[in-house]
Coordinates of C-alpha atoms and ligand atoms in Angstrom, one line a residue:
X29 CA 14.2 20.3 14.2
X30 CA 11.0 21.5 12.6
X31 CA 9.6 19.8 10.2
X32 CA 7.5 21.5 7.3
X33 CA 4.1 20.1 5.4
X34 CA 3.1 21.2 2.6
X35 CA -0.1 20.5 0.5
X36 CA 1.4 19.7 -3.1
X37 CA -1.6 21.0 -4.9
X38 CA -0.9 24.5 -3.8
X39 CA 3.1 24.2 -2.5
X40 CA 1.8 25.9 0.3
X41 CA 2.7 25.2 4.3
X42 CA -0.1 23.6 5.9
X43 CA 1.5 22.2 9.5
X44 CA 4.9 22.7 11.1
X45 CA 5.5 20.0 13.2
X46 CA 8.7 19.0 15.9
X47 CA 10.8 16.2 14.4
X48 CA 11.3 13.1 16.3
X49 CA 15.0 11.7 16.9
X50 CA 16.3 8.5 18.6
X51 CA 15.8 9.8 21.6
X52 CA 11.7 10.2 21.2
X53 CA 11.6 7.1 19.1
X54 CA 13.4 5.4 22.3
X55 CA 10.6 6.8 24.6
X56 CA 7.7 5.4 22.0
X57 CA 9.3 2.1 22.1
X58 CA 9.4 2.2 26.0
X59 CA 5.6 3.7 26.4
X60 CA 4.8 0.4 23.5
X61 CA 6.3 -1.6 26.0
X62 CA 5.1 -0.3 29.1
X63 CA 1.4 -1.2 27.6
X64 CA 1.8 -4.1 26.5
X65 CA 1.2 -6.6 29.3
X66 CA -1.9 -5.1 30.1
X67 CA -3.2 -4.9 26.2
X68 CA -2.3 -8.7 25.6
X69 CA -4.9 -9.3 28.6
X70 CA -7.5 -6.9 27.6
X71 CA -10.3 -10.0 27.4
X72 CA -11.0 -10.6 23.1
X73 CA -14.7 -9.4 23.5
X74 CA -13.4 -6.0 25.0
X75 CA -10.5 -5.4 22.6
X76 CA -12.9 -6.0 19.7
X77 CA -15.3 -3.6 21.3
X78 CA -12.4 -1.2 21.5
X79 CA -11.1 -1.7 17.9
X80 CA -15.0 -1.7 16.5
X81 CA -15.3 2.2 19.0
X82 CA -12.2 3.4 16.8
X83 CA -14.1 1.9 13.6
X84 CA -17.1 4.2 14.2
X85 CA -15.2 7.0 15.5
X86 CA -13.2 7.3 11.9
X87 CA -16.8 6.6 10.3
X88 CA -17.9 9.5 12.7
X89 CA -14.3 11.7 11.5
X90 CA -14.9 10.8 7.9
X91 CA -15.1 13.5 6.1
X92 CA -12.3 15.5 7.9
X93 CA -10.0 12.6 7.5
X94 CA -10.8 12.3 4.0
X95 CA -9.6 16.6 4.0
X96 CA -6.7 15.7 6.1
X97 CA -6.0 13.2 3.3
X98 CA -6.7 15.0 0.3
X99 CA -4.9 18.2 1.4
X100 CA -1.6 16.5 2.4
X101 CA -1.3 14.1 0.0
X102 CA -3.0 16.2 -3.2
X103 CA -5.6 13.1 -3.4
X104 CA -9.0 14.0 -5.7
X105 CA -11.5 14.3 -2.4
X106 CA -13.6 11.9 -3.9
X107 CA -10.7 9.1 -3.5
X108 CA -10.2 10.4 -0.1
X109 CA -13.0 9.8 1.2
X110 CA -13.1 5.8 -0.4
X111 CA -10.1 5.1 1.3
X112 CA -11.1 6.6 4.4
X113 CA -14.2 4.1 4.2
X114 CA -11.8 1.5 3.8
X115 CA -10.0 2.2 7.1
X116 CA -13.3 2.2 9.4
X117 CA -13.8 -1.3 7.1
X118 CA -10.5 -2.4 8.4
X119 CA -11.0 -1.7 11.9
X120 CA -14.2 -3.2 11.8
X121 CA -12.9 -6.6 9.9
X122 CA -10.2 -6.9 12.7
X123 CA -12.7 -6.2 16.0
X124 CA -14.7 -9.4 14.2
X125 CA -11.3 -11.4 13.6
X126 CA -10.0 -11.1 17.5
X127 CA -11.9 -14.1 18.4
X128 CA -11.5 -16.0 14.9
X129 CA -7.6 -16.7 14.9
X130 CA -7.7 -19.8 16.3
X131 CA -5.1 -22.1 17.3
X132 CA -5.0 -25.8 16.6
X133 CA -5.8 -29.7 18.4
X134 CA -3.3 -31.8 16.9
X135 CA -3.1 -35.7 17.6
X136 CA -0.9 -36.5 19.7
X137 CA 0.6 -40.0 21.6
X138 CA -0.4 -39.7 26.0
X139 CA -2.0 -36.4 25.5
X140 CA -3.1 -33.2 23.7
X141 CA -0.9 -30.8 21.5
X142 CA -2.3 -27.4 21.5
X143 CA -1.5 -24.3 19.7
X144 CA -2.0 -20.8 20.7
X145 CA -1.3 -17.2 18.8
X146 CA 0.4 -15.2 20.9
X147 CA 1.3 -11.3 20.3
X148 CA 4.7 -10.3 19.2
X149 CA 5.0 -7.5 21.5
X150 CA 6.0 -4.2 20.0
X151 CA 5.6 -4.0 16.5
X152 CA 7.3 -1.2 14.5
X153 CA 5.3 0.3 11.8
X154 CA 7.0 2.2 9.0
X155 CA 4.4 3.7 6.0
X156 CA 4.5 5.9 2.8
X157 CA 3.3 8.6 1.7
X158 CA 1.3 7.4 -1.3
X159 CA -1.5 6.1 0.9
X160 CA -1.2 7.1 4.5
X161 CA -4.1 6.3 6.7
X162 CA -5.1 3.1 4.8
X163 CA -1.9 1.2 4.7
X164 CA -1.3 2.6 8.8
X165 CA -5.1 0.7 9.2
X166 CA -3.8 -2.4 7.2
X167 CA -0.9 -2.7 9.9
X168 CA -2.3 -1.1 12.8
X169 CA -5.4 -3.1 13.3
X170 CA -4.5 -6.8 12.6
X171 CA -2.0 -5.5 15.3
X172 CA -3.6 -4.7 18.0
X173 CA -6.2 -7.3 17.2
X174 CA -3.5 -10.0 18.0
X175 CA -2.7 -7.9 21.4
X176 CA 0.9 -6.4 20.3
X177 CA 1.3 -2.4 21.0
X178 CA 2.6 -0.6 18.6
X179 CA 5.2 3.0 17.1
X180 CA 3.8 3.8 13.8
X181 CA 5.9 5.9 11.6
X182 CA 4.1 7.8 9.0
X183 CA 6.4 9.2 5.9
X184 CA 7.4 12.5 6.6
X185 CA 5.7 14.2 3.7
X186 CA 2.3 13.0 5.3
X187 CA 2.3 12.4 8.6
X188 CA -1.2 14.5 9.5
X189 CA -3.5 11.6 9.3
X190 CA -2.0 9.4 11.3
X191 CA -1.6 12.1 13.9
X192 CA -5.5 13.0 14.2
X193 CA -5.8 8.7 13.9
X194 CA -3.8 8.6 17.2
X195 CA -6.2 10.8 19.1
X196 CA -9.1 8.7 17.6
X197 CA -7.5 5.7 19.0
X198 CA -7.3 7.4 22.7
X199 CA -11.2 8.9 22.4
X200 CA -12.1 5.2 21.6
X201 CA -11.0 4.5 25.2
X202 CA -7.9 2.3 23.8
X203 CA -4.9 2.8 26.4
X204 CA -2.4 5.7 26.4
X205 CA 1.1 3.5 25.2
X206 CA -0.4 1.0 22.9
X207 CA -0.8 3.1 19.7
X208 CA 2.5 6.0 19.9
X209 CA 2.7 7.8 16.5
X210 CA 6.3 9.1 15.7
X211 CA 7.3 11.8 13.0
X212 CA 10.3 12.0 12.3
X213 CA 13.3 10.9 9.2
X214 CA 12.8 7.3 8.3
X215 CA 17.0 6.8 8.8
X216 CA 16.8 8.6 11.7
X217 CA 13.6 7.6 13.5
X218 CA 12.1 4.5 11.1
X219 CA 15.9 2.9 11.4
X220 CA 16.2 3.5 15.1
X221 CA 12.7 1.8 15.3
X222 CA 14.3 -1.2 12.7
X223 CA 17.1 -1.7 15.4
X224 CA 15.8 -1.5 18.4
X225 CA 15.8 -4.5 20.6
X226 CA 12.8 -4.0 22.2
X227 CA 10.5 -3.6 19.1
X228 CA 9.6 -7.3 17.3
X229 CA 8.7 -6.7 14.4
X230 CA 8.6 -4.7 11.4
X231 CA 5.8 -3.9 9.4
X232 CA 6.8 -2.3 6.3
X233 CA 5.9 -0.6 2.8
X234 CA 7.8 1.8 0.6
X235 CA 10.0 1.5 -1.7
X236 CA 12.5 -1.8 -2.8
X237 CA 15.4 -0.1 -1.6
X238 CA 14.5 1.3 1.3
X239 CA 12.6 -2.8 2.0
X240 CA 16.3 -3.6 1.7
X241 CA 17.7 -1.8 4.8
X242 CA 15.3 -3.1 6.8
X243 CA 15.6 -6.6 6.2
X244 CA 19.6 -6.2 6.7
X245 CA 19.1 -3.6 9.9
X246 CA 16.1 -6.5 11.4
X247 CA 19.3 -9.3 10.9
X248 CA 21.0 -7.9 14.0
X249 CA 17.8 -8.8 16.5
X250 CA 16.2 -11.3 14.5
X251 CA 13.6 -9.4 14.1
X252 CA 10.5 -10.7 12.3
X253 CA 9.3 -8.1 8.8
X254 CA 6.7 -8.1 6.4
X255 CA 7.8 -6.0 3.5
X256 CA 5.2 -4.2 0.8
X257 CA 7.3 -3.1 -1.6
X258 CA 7.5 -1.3 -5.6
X259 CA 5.8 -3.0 -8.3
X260 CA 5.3 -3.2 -12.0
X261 CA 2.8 -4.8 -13.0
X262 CA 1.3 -5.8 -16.0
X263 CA -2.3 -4.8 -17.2
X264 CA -2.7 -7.9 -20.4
X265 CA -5.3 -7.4 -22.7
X266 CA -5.6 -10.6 -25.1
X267 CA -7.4 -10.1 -28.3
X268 CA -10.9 -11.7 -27.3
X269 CA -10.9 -9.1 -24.6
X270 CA -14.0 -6.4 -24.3
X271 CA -11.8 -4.0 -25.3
X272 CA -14.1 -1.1 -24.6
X273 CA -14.0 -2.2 -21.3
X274 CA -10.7 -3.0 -21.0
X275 CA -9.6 0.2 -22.2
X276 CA -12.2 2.2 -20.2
X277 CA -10.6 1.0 -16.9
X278 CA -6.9 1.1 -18.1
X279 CA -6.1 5.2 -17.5
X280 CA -7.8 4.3 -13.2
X281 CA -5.6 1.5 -13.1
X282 CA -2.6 3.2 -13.8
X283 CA -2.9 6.8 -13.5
X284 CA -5.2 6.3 -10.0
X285 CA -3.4 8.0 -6.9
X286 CA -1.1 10.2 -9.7
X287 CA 0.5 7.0 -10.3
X288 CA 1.7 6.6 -6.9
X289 CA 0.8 3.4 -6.1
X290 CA 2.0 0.2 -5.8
X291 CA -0.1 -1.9 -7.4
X292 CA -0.2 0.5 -10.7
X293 CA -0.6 -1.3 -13.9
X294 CA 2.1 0.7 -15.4
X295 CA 2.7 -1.8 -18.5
X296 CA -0.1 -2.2 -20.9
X297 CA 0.2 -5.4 -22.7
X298 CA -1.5 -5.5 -25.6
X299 CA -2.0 -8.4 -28.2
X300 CA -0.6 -7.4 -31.7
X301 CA -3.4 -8.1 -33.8
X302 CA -6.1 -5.9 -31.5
X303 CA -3.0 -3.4 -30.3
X304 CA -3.6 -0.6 -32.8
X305 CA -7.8 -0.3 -31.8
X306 CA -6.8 -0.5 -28.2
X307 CA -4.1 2.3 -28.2
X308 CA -6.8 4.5 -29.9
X309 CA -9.4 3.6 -27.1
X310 CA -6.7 4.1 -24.5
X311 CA -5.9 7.5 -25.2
X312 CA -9.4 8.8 -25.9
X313 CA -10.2 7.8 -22.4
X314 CA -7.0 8.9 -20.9
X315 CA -8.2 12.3 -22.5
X316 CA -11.3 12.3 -20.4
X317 CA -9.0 11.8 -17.1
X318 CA -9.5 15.3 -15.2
X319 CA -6.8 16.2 -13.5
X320 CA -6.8 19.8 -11.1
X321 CA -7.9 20.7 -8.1
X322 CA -8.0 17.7 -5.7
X323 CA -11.0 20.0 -3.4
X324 CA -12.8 19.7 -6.5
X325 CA -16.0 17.0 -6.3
X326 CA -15.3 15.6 -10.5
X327 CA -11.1 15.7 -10.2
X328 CA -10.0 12.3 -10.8
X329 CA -6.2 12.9 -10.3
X330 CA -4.3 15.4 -8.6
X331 CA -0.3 16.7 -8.2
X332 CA 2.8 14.2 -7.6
X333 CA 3.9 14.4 -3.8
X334 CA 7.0 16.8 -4.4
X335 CA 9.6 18.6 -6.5
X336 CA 11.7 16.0 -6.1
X337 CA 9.3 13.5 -6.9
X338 CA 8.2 15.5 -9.6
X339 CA 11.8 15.5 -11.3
X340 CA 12.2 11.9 -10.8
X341 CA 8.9 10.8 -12.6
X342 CA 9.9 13.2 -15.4
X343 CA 13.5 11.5 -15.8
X344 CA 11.7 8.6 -17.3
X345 CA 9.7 10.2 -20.1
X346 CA 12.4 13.0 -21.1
X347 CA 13.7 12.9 -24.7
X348 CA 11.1 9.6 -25.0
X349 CA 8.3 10.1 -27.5
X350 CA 5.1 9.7 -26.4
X351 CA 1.6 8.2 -27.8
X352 CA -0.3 11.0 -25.5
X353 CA 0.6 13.8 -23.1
X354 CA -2.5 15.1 -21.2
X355 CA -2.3 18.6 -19.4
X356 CA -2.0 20.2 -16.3
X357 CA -3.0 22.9 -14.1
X358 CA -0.8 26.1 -15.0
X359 CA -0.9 27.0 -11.2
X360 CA 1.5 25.9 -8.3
X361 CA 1.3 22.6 -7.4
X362 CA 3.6 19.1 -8.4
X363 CA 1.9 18.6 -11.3
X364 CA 2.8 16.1 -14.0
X365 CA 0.6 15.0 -17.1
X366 CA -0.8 11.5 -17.8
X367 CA 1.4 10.2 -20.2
X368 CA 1.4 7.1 -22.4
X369 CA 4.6 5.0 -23.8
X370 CA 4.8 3.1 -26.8
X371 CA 7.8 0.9 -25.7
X372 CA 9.5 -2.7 -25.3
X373 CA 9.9 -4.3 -22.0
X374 CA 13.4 -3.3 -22.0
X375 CA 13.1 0.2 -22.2
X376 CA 13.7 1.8 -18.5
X377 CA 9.9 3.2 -18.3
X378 CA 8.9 -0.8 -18.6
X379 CA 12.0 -1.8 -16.3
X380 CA 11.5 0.7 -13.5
X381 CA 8.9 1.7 -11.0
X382 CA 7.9 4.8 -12.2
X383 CA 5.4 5.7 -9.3
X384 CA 4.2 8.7 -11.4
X385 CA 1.4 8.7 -14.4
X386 CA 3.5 7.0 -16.8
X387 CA 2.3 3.9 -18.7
X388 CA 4.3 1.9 -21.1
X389 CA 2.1 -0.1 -23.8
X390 CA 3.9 -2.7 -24.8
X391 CA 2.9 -5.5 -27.8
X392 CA 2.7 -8.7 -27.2
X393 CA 2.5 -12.0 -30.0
X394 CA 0.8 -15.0 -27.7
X395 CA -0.3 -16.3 -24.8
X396 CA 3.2 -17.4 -24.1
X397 CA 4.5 -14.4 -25.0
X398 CA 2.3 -12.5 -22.5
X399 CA 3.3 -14.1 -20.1
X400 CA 7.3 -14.1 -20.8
X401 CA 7.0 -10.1 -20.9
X402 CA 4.8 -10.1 -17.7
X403 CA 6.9 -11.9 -15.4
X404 CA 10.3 -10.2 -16.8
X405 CA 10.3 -8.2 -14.0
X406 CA 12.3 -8.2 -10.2
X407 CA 8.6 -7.3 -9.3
X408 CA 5.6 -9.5 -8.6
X409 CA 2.8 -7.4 -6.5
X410 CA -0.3 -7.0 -9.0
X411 CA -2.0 -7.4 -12.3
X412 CA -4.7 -8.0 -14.7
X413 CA -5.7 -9.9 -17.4
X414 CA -8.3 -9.2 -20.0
X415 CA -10.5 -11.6 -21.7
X416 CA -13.3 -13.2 -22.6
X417 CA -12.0 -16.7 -22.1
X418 CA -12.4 -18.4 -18.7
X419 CA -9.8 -21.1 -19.0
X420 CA -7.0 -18.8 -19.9
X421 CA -7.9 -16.3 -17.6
X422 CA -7.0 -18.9 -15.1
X423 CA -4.3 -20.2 -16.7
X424 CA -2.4 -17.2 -17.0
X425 CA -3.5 -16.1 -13.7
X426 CA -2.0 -18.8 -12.3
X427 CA 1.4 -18.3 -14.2
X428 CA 2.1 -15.2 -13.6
X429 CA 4.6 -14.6 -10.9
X430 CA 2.4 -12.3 -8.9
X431 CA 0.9 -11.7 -5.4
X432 CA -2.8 -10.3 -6.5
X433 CA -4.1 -10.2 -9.8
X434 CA -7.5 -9.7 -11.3
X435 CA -9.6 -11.2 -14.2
X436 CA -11.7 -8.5 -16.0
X437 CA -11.0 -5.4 -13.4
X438 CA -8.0 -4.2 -12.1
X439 CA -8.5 -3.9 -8.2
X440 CA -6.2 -5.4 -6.2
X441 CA -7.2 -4.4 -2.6
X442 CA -10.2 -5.4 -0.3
X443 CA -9.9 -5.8 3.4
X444 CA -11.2 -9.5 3.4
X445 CA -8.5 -11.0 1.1
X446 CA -4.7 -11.2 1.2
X447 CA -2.4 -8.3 0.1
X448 CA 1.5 -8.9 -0.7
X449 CA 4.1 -9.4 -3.7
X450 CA 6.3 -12.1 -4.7
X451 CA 10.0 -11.8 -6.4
X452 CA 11.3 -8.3 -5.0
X453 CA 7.9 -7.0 -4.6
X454 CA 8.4 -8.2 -0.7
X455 CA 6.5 -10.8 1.8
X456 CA 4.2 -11.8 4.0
X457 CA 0.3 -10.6 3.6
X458 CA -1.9 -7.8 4.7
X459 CA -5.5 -7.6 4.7
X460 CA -8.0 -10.7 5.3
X461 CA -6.7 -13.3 8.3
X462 CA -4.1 -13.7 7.0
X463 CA -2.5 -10.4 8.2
X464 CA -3.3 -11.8 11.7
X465 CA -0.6 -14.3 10.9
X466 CA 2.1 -12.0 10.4
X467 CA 1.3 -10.0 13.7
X468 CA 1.4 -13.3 16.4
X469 CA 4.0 -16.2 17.0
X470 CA 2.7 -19.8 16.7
X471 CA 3.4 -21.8 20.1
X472 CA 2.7 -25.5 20.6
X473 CA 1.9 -26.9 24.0
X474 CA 1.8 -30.5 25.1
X475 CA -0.5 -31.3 27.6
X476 CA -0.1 -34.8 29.2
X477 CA -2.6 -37.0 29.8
X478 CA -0.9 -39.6 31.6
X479 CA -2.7 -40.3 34.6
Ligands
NDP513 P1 10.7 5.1 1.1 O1 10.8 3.6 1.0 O2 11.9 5.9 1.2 O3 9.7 5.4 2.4 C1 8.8 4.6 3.0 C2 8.9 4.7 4.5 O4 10.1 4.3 5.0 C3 8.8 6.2 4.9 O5 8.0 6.3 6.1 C4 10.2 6.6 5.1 O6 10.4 7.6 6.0 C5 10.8 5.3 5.7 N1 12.2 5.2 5.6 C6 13.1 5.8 4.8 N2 14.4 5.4 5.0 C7 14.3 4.5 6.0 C8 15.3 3.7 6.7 N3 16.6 3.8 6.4 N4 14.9 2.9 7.7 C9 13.6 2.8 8.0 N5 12.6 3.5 7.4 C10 12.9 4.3 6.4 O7 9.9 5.5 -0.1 P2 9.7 7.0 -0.6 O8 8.6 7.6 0.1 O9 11.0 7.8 -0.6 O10 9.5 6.8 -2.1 C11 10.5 6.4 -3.0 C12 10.1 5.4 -4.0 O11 9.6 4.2 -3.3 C13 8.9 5.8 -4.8 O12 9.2 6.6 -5.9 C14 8.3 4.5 -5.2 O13 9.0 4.0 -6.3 C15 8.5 3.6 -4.0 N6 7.4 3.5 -3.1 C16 6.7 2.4 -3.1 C17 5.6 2.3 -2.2 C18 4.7 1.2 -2.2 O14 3.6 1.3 -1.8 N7 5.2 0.0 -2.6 C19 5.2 3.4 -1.4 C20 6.1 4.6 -1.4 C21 7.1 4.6 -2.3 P3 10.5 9.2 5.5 O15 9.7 9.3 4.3 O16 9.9 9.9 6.7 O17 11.9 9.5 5.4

């Protein structure tokens, strides 16, 4: 079966491509395997110095990634090439780490008690569309750092990235076997790869329902997962917020990516007393969003990723009135506008993950309050919270149910720190060492000393 990409700025074919089946994803798992014995001996200083090659060799491929990226995925090229910095980052960060995930000495009566991280073996690496290359890098390297080999399954809407990674990772002088890229359905392919005995672990992010079926298809082999899942997280701007500031930064940190991101602060919370001012503010600078042509240097947000897509994001703002509607390019493409809610938490726009540029703004009374409506959610991924007092900013940070917020600035994502959700939002951590953790087993050994 072929399998069509298209670029959804233009609608237009830009790769056909064979689709992989159980068969092929069988033979990945068995090349995986076949290199894995000799890539959990590769000496640490060597698989650094290979991890660090592929780290200069995407620094080196930069700007064509960044193309690849933009074109299949209808990303602003200016965001494309960001998040193809971030992947070299990765790679670097995890040639550094191979040698810093230490074990332990623990005392012990008549002798020593050691531990060691050892490699899972295959890992299984299932990723989205929204953000191809980067979340591949979050999995792959922290993978391969650890020694495990690994089938990475890119969605099937973008899977040219990853494709021109995997000859990267064989030009780095990294073994044939222990990176296999595999394109193909996710319930044909991604479950085969879910179920297979012979594959450890899976490393997974897409959506909540799809997180499901893997954590019920991993049951049958024990297998160990990490799931990234949806979000909806809450952007809080108390009253003693820098508003300008605040709502400067709002439209990035929910209309970034088209929406179509995890972390998107898709529910504005805004104190009553200052809400009216900060709507205003909001929409002038969602106004200045520009939205066309991702080749274009000053686009800041380009098309959804499909038709289908498209109708989905749209089923949550039909026969709703809206505070603003921006526009769209008249031409082919996925288009859909930036659009802004007025709403309650209970409306479906505030309930759902949207993964489109939708955001609700929703009023709150008090600090309490705030944090009521942010954590009456399933999700618990991301967040912000605005203002200009220190002590709440901590307090409310630390109440809200939530794997990564920010105080002041919406990011959510560097490679040094940990990445992951609470509630439904999934588990376990990417990014920073702890990623490292989620990649290696934890053995103890007892070494006797008894003469
Ligand atoms: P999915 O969860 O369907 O896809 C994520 C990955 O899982 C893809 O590689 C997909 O393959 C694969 N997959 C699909 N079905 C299975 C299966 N049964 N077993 C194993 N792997 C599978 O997300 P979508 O891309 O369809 O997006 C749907 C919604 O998910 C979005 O609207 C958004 O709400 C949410 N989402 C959240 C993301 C996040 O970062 N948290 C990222 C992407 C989506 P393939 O696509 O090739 O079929």
């Amino acid at each position: 079966m072929t399998l069509t990409v298209l670029n959804p700025a233009t609608e237009e074919p830009i790769a056909e491509l064979e689709q992989a089946g159980v068969e092929e994803a069988d033979e990945a798992v068995a090349r995986a395997r076949a290199a894995y014995p000799a890539w959990r001996a590769v000496a640490p200083a060597d698989r650094a110095r290979l991890l660090r090659r592929l780290a200069g060799l995407v620094e080196e491929h930069a700007e064509e990634l960044a193309r690849i990226e933009s074109e299949n995925v209808g990303k602003p090229i200016a965001g494309a090439r960001g998040e193809v910095g971030m992947v070299s980052q990765v790679f670097h960060f995890y040639a550094g780490a191979v040698d810093k995930h230490f074990g332990e000495t623990i005392p012990a009566a008549g002798g020593a008690a050691l531990t060691f991280r050892e490699p899972l073996g295959v890992v299984g690496l299932i990723v989205p569309w929204n953000f191809p290359l980067n979340i591949a890098s979050w999995k792959l390297a922290p993978a391969l750092a650890v020694g495990n080999t690994a089938v990475l399954k890119p969605a099937e809407l973008t899977p040219l990235s990853a494709m021109r990674l995997a000859e990267l990772v064989l030009e780095a002088g990294i073994p044939e076997g222990v990176v296999n890229v595999l394109v193909g359905k996710g319930s044909v392919v991604g479950q085969r790869l879910v179920e297979h005995p012979d594959v450890a672990k899976i490393g997974f992010t897409g959506s909540t329902e799809v997180g499901r079926l893997v954590m019920k298809g991993a049951a049958e082999t024990i297998k160990r997962v990490t799931l990234e899942l949806g979000g909806k997280s809450a952007n809080v701007i108390f009253e003693d917020a820098d508003l300008e500031r605040a709502a400067a930064a709002a439209p990035y940190a929910v209309f970034d990516n088209a929406g179509q991101d995890c972390c998107a602060r898709s529910r504005v919370l805004v104190q009553k007393s200052v809400y009216d001012r900060f709507l205003d503010r909001f929409v002038d600078a969602t106004r200045r969003v520009k939205v066309g042509d991702p080749a274009d240097e000053s686009t800041e947000m380009g098309p959804l990723i499909s038709a289908e897509h498209r109708e989905k994001v749209g089923s949550y703002v039909d026969g709703v009135s809206s505070a603003f509607r921006g526009e769209v390019p008249e031409s082919a493409g996925f288009w859909f506008p930036c659009t802004i809610v007025e709403a309650t938490n209970d409306y479906r726009v505030a309930r759902e993950e949207v993964f489109g540029p939708v955001a609700a703004v929703i009023p709150f009374e008090d600090e309490a309050d705030a944090i009521r409506i942010a954590n009456d959610t399933p999700y618990g991924l991301s967040g912000s919270i605005w203002t200009r007092d220190g002590a709440r900013a901590l307090r409310v940070a630390r109440a809200i149910d939530a794997g990564v917020l920010s105080v002041n600035a919406n990011t959510s994502v560097r490679v040094q720190t940990p990445f992951g959700g609470f509630k439904q939002s999934g588990f376990g951590r990417e990014l920073g060492m702890h990623a490292l953790d989620g990649y290696s087993e934890v053995k103890s050994v007892f070494v006797s000393t008894e003469g």
